[in-house]
Amino acid sequence: MIAFRRALSREDAALIAQMDVVCFPIDAPAEFAGANWFIGWDGDRPAAYCAWKVVEHDESVGFHYRGGVMPDWRGRGLQREMLRLREAEMREQGLRKAVTYTDADGAASMRNLIAEGYRPYVPTPTTTLSGLGRLGRAGFVHWGKKL
Ligand SMILES: CC(C)(COP(=O)(O)OP(=O)(O)OC[C@H]1O[C@@H](n2cnc3c(N)ncnc32)[C@H](O)[C@@H]1OP(=O)(O)O)[C@@H](O)C(=O)NCCC(=O)NCCS
Protein backbone atom coordinates (compact mmCIF):
# COMPACT_ATOMS: atom_id res chain seq x y z
CA MET A 1 0.00 0.00 0.00
CA ILE A 2 1.45 3.34 -1.09
CA ALA A 3 0.65 6.42 1.01
CA PHE A 4 0.75 9.73 -0.83
CA ARG A 5 1.82 12.70 1.25
CA ARG A 6 2.41 16.29 0.27
CA ALA A 7 6.10 17.09 -0.25
CA LEU A 8 7.05 20.38 1.36
CA SER A 9 10.39 20.15 3.12
CA ARG A 10 13.93 20.59 1.88
CA GLU A 11 14.45 16.85 2.52
CA ASP A 12 11.40 16.04 0.37
CA ALA A 13 12.76 18.25 -2.42
CA ALA A 14 16.10 16.43 -2.28
CA LEU A 15 14.36 13.03 -2.47
CA ILE A 16 12.32 14.17 -5.44
CA ALA A 17 15.48 15.38 -7.20
CA GLN A 18 17.00 11.92 -6.68
CA MET A 19 13.92 10.15 -8.06
CA ASP A 20 13.71 12.62 -10.94
CA VAL A 21 17.21 11.74 -12.14
CA VAL A 22 16.20 8.07 -12.26
CA CYS A 23 12.90 8.71 -14.04
CA PHE A 24 14.06 11.53 -16.38
CA PRO A 25 17.79 10.90 -16.88
CA ILE A 26 18.21 13.22 -19.88
CA ASP A 27 15.72 15.97 -19.04
CA ALA A 28 16.38 19.27 -17.31
CA PRO A 29 15.71 18.89 -13.56
CA ALA A 30 12.16 19.67 -12.40
CA GLU A 31 11.57 23.00 -10.60
CA PHE A 32 10.39 22.34 -7.05
CA ALA A 33 9.17 25.89 -6.46
CA GLY A 34 5.76 26.86 -7.77
CA ALA A 35 4.20 23.38 -8.00
CA ASN A 36 2.19 21.13 -5.67
CA TRP A 37 4.31 18.04 -5.02
CA PHE A 38 3.49 14.61 -3.58
CA ILE A 39 5.64 11.63 -2.68
CA GLY A 40 4.17 8.13 -2.63
CA TRP A 41 5.68 6.22 0.31
CA ASP A 42 6.00 2.45 0.63
CA GLY A 43 6.65 2.48 4.36
CA ASP A 44 9.75 4.63 4.66
CA ARG A 45 10.80 4.14 1.03
CA PRO A 46 9.87 6.72 -1.61
CA ALA A 47 8.25 4.86 -4.52
CA ALA A 48 6.76 7.60 -6.70
CA TYR A 49 6.35 11.36 -6.96
CA CYS A 50 4.28 13.85 -8.87
CA ALA A 51 3.43 17.51 -9.16
CA TRP A 52 0.82 19.78 -10.64
CA LYS A 53 0.32 23.52 -11.03
CA VAL A 54 -2.14 26.01 -12.42
CA VAL A 55 -1.29 27.44 -15.84
CA GLU A 56 -3.15 30.11 -17.80
CA HIS A 57 -4.40 28.91 -21.15
CA ASP A 58 -7.64 30.20 -22.63
CA GLU A 59 -8.80 29.64 -19.04
CA SER A 60 -6.94 28.52 -15.89
CA VAL A 61 -6.15 24.82 -16.22
CA GLY A 62 -4.44 22.20 -14.07
CA PHE A 63 -1.13 21.01 -15.52
CA HIS A 64 0.23 17.57 -14.56
CA TYR A 65 3.74 18.95 -14.41
CA ARG A 66 5.87 15.96 -13.50
CA GLY A 67 5.42 12.38 -12.43
CA GLY A 68 7.51 9.29 -12.06
CA VAL A 69 7.33 5.83 -10.56
CA MET A 70 10.56 4.24 -9.38
CA PRO A 71 11.42 1.08 -11.36
CA ASP A 72 10.67 -1.40 -8.55
CA TRP A 73 7.13 -0.04 -8.17
CA ARG A 74 6.08 0.13 -11.81
CA GLY A 75 3.20 -1.97 -13.06
CA ARG A 76 0.95 -1.35 -10.05
CA GLY A 77 -1.18 1.51 -11.33
CA LEU A 78 0.63 4.27 -9.45
CA GLN A 79 0.71 6.77 -12.29
CA ARG A 80 -3.04 6.43 -12.72
CA GLU A 81 -3.50 6.86 -8.98
CA MET A 82 -1.37 10.02 -9.13
CA LEU A 83 -3.43 11.38 -12.02
CA ARG A 84 -6.61 10.95 -9.96
CA LEU A 85 -5.02 12.43 -6.84
CA ARG A 86 -4.01 15.59 -8.69
CA GLU A 87 -7.33 15.83 -10.53
CA ALA A 88 -9.13 15.79 -7.17
CA GLU A 89 -7.09 18.81 -6.04
CA MET A 90 -7.65 20.58 -9.35
CA ARG A 91 -11.42 20.10 -8.98
CA GLU A 92 -11.30 21.34 -5.39
CA GLN A 93 -9.68 24.52 -6.70
CA GLY A 94 -12.47 24.97 -9.24
CA LEU A 95 -10.45 24.07 -12.33
CA ARG A 96 -12.44 22.59 -15.19
CA LYS A 97 -9.66 21.10 -17.29
CA ALA A 98 -6.48 19.06 -16.78
CA VAL A 99 -3.64 19.06 -19.30
CA THR A 100 -0.23 17.47 -19.73
CA TYR A 101 2.23 16.42 -22.37
CA THR A 102 4.28 13.31 -23.04
CA ASP A 103 7.18 12.36 -25.20
CA ALA A 104 5.91 10.96 -28.49
CA ASP A 105 7.26 7.52 -27.51
CA GLY A 106 5.96 7.62 -23.91
CA ALA A 107 3.74 4.59 -24.42
CA ALA A 108 3.24 3.71 -20.74
CA SER A 109 2.16 7.26 -19.89
CA MET A 110 -0.07 7.45 -22.93
CA ARG A 111 -1.81 4.21 -22.03
CA ASN A 112 -2.40 5.52 -18.52
CA LEU A 113 -3.65 8.89 -19.75
CA ILE A 114 -6.04 7.27 -22.22
CA ALA A 115 -7.30 4.91 -19.51
CA GLU A 116 -8.03 7.95 -17.31
CA GLY A 117 -9.98 9.69 -20.07
CA TYR A 118 -7.36 12.01 -21.58
CA ARG A 119 -7.34 12.73 -25.31
CA PRO A 120 -4.68 14.37 -27.49
CA TYR A 121 -4.98 18.01 -28.59
CA VAL A 122 -3.01 20.15 -31.01
CA PRO A 123 -1.19 22.84 -29.02
CA THR A 124 -1.61 26.50 -30.00
CA PRO A 125 0.43 29.49 -28.80
CA THR A 126 -1.99 29.85 -25.86
CA THR A 127 -2.28 26.16 -24.98
CA THR A 128 1.25 24.85 -25.48
CA LEU A 129 3.01 23.26 -22.49
CA SER A 130 6.30 22.59 -24.23
CA GLY A 131 7.18 26.16 -25.22
CA LEU A 132 6.57 28.27 -28.30
CA GLY A 133 9.82 27.17 -29.88
CA ARG A 134 8.63 23.60 -29.88
CA LEU A 135 5.22 24.32 -31.44
CA GLY A 136 4.66 22.14 -34.41
CA ARG A 137 7.76 20.08 -33.76
CA ALA A 138 7.36 16.36 -33.62
CA GLY A 139 8.35 14.86 -30.31
CA PHE A 140 5.63 15.82 -27.84
CA VAL A 141 1.98 14.90 -27.54
CA HIS A 142 -0.38 17.22 -25.64
CA TRP A 143 -3.26 15.72 -23.65
CA GLY A 144 -6.36 17.19 -22.05
CA LYS A 145 -9.40 16.12 -20.06
CA LYS A 146 -12.51 17.90 -18.83
CA LEU A 147 -12.68 17.64 -15.06
C1 LIG B 1 5.50 6.34 -17.01
C2 LIG B 1 5.49 5.69 -15.62
C3 LIG B 1 5.11 6.74 -14.58
C4 LIG B 1 4.42 4.57 -15.64
O1 LIG B 1 4.49 3.82 -14.47
P1 LIG B 1 3.25 2.90 -13.99
O2 LIG B 1 2.16 3.75 -13.47
O3 LIG B 1 3.80 1.88 -13.08
O4 LIG B 1 2.72 2.30 -15.37
P2 LIG B 1 2.85 0.79 -15.92
O5 LIG B 1 4.26 0.33 -15.87
O6 LIG B 1 1.83 -0.02 -15.21
O7 LIG B 1 2.45 0.98 -17.43
C5 LIG B 1 1.18 1.49 -17.81
C6 LIG B 1 0.69 0.78 -19.05
O8 LIG B 1 1.68 0.91 -20.08
C7 LIG B 1 2.14 -0.38 -20.47
N1 LIG B 1 3.58 -0.28 -20.72
C8 LIG B 1 4.58 -0.19 -19.82
N2 LIG B 1 5.76 -0.08 -20.45
C9 LIG B 1 5.48 -0.10 -21.78
C10 LIG B 1 6.27 -0.04 -22.96
N3 LIG B 1 7.59 0.07 -22.92
N4 LIG B 1 5.64 -0.10 -24.17
C11 LIG B 1 4.31 -0.21 -24.25
N5 LIG B 1 3.49 -0.27 -23.16
C12 LIG B 1 4.09 -0.23 -21.95
C13 LIG B 1 1.78 -1.30 -19.34
O9 LIG B 1 1.62 -2.63 -19.80
C14 LIG B 1 0.47 -0.71 -18.89
O10 LIG B 1 -0.53 -0.99 -19.83
P3 LIG B 1 -2.00 -1.49 -19.42
O11 LIG B 1 -2.43 -0.61 -18.27
O12 LIG B 1 -2.80 -1.26 -20.64
O13 LIG B 1 -1.82 -2.88 -19.02
C15 LIG B 1 6.86 5.07 -15.29
O14 LIG B 1 7.21 4.15 -16.28
C16 LIG B 1 7.97 6.13 -15.21
O15 LIG B 1 8.15 6.75 -14.17
N6 LIG B 1 8.70 6.32 -16.32
C17 LIG B 1 9.75 7.32 -16.40
C18 LIG B 1 9.26 8.74 -16.27
C19 LIG B 1 8.10 9.09 -17.18
O16 LIG B 1 8.08 8.78 -18.35
N7 LIG B 1 7.12 9.77 -16.60
C20 LIG B 1 5.93 10.23 -17.28
C21 LIG B 1 6.18 11.45 -18.04
S1 LIG B 1 4.75 12.00 -18.91
XYZ file of C-alpha atoms and ligand atoms in Angstrom:
195
model
C 0.000 0.000 0.000
C 1.446 3.337 -1.091
C 0.652 6.421 1.014
C 0.752 9.725 -0.832
C 1.821 12.699 1.251
C 2.413 16.287 0.265
C 6.100 17.093 -0.249
C 7.050 20.384 1.356
C 10.388 20.151 3.119
C 13.933 20.594 1.882
C 14.446 16.852 2.516
C 11.402 16.037 0.370
C 12.755 18.252 -2.422
C 16.098 16.432 -2.280
C 14.363 13.035 -2.472
C 12.317 14.173 -5.444
C 15.475 15.382 -7.197
C 16.997 11.921 -6.681
C 13.918 10.149 -8.065
C 13.709 12.620 -10.943
C 17.213 11.738 -12.143
C 16.200 8.065 -12.257
C 12.902 8.711 -14.044
C 14.063 11.526 -16.380
C 17.794 10.898 -16.880
C 18.215 13.218 -19.884
C 15.716 15.975 -19.042
C 16.380 19.268 -17.305
C 15.714 18.888 -13.556
C 12.162 19.672 -12.400
C 11.574 23.002 -10.602
C 10.393 22.336 -7.055
C 9.174 25.892 -6.456
C 5.762 26.857 -7.771
C 4.198 23.383 -7.998
C 2.188 21.127 -5.675
C 4.306 18.036 -5.016
C 3.494 14.612 -3.585
C 5.635 11.630 -2.682
C 4.173 8.127 -2.629
C 5.678 6.222 0.309
C 6.003 2.453 0.632
C 6.649 2.476 4.362
C 9.750 4.629 4.660
C 10.803 4.140 1.028
C 9.865 6.718 -1.607
C 8.253 4.860 -4.524
C 6.760 7.595 -6.704
C 6.349 11.356 -6.958
C 4.276 13.848 -8.874
C 3.430 17.510 -9.160
C 0.817 19.782 -10.641
C 0.323 23.517 -11.028
C -2.142 26.006 -12.424
C -1.290 27.437 -15.837
C -3.147 30.114 -17.795
C -4.396 28.906 -21.151
C -7.640 30.199 -22.635
C -8.798 29.640 -19.037
C -6.944 28.515 -15.891
C -6.152 24.823 -16.219
C -4.438 22.201 -14.067
C -1.127 21.006 -15.517
C 0.234 17.567 -14.557
C 3.741 18.951 -14.414
C 5.872 15.960 -13.498
C 5.421 12.376 -12.429
C 7.506 9.288 -12.061
C 7.331 5.834 -10.564
C 10.561 4.237 -9.383
C 11.415 1.082 -11.364
C 10.667 -1.397 -8.549
C 7.127 -0.041 -8.166
C 6.084 0.132 -11.810
C 3.196 -1.971 -13.064
C 0.947 -1.347 -10.046
C -1.179 1.511 -11.332
C 0.634 4.266 -9.451
C 0.714 6.773 -12.290
C -3.037 6.434 -12.716
C -3.500 6.864 -8.981
C -1.374 10.025 -9.134
C -3.431 11.383 -12.023
C -6.610 10.946 -9.955
C -5.025 12.426 -6.838
C -4.009 15.586 -8.688
C -7.330 15.826 -10.530
C -9.131 15.790 -7.171
C -7.092 18.806 -6.044
C -7.654 20.576 -9.349
C -11.418 20.096 -8.984
C -11.295 21.343 -5.394
C -9.683 24.517 -6.704
C -12.474 24.968 -9.239
C -10.453 24.066 -12.328
C -12.437 22.586 -15.192
C -9.655 21.101 -17.292
C -6.477 19.063 -16.777
C -3.636 19.057 -19.298
C -0.232 17.473 -19.726
C 2.228 16.416 -22.371
C 4.277 13.313 -23.041
C 7.184 12.364 -25.201
C 5.913 10.963 -28.492
C 7.256 7.525 -27.508
C 5.956 7.619 -23.914
C 3.740 4.587 -24.418
C 3.244 3.712 -20.740
C 2.163 7.258 -19.886
C -0.067 7.453 -22.935
C -1.806 4.214 -22.032
C -2.396 5.519 -18.516
C -3.655 8.890 -19.751
C -6.042 7.273 -22.220
C -7.295 4.911 -19.514
C -8.031 7.953 -17.311
C -9.985 9.686 -20.066
C -7.364 12.007 -21.577
C -7.338 12.728 -25.311
C -4.678 14.370 -27.492
C -4.977 18.008 -28.586
C -3.014 20.149 -31.015
C -1.194 22.842 -29.021
C -1.615 26.498 -29.997
C 0.435 29.486 -28.798
C -1.985 29.851 -25.862
C -2.277 26.160 -24.980
C 1.251 24.846 -25.476
C 3.008 23.263 -22.494
C 6.297 22.594 -24.232
C 7.183 26.165 -25.224
C 6.572 28.274 -28.296
C 9.821 27.166 -29.879
C 8.625 23.601 -29.885
C 5.218 24.324 -31.437
C 4.665 22.144 -34.415
C 7.757 20.083 -33.759
C 7.358 16.360 -33.625
C 8.351 14.858 -30.310
C 5.627 15.825 -27.836
C 1.984 14.895 -27.539
C -0.379 17.220 -25.643
C -3.257 15.723 -23.647
C -6.356 17.188 -22.055
C -9.399 16.115 -20.059
C -12.513 17.904 -18.827
C -12.684 17.637 -15.064
C 5.496 6.336 -17.009
C 5.486 5.689 -15.622
C 5.111 6.741 -14.584
C 4.416 4.572 -15.635
O 4.491 3.821 -14.466
P 3.247 2.901 -13.994
O 2.158 3.748 -13.470
O 3.798 1.882 -13.081
O 2.725 2.303 -15.372
P 2.854 0.789 -15.917
O 4.264 0.329 -15.870
O 1.834 -0.020 -15.211
O 2.453 0.980 -17.428
C 1.179 1.485 -17.805
C 0.693 0.778 -19.050
O 1.683 0.913 -20.078
C 2.138 -0.378 -20.472
N 3.575 -0.277 -20.717
C 4.576 -0.186 -19.816
N 5.757 -0.079 -20.455
C 5.477 -0.098 -21.785
C 6.268 -0.040 -22.958
N 7.594 0.068 -22.917
N 5.635 -0.101 -24.169
C 4.307 -0.208 -24.245
N 3.491 -0.274 -23.158
C 4.088 -0.227 -21.951
C 1.779 -1.304 -19.336
O 1.618 -2.633 -19.797
C 0.471 -0.709 -18.889
O -0.533 -0.989 -19.830
P -2.005 -1.488 -19.423
O -2.433 -0.610 -18.269
O -2.796 -1.257 -20.644
O -1.819 -2.883 -19.015
C 6.865 5.068 -15.294
O 7.213 4.149 -16.283
C 7.971 6.127 -15.205
O 8.146 6.752 -14.172
N 8.695 6.321 -16.323
C 9.754 7.323 -16.396
C 9.257 8.744 -16.265
C 8.099 9.093 -17.178
O 8.084 8.776 -18.354
N 7.115 9.770 -16.600
C 5.928 10.228 -17.279
C 6.183 11.455 -18.037
S 4.751 11.996 -18.912
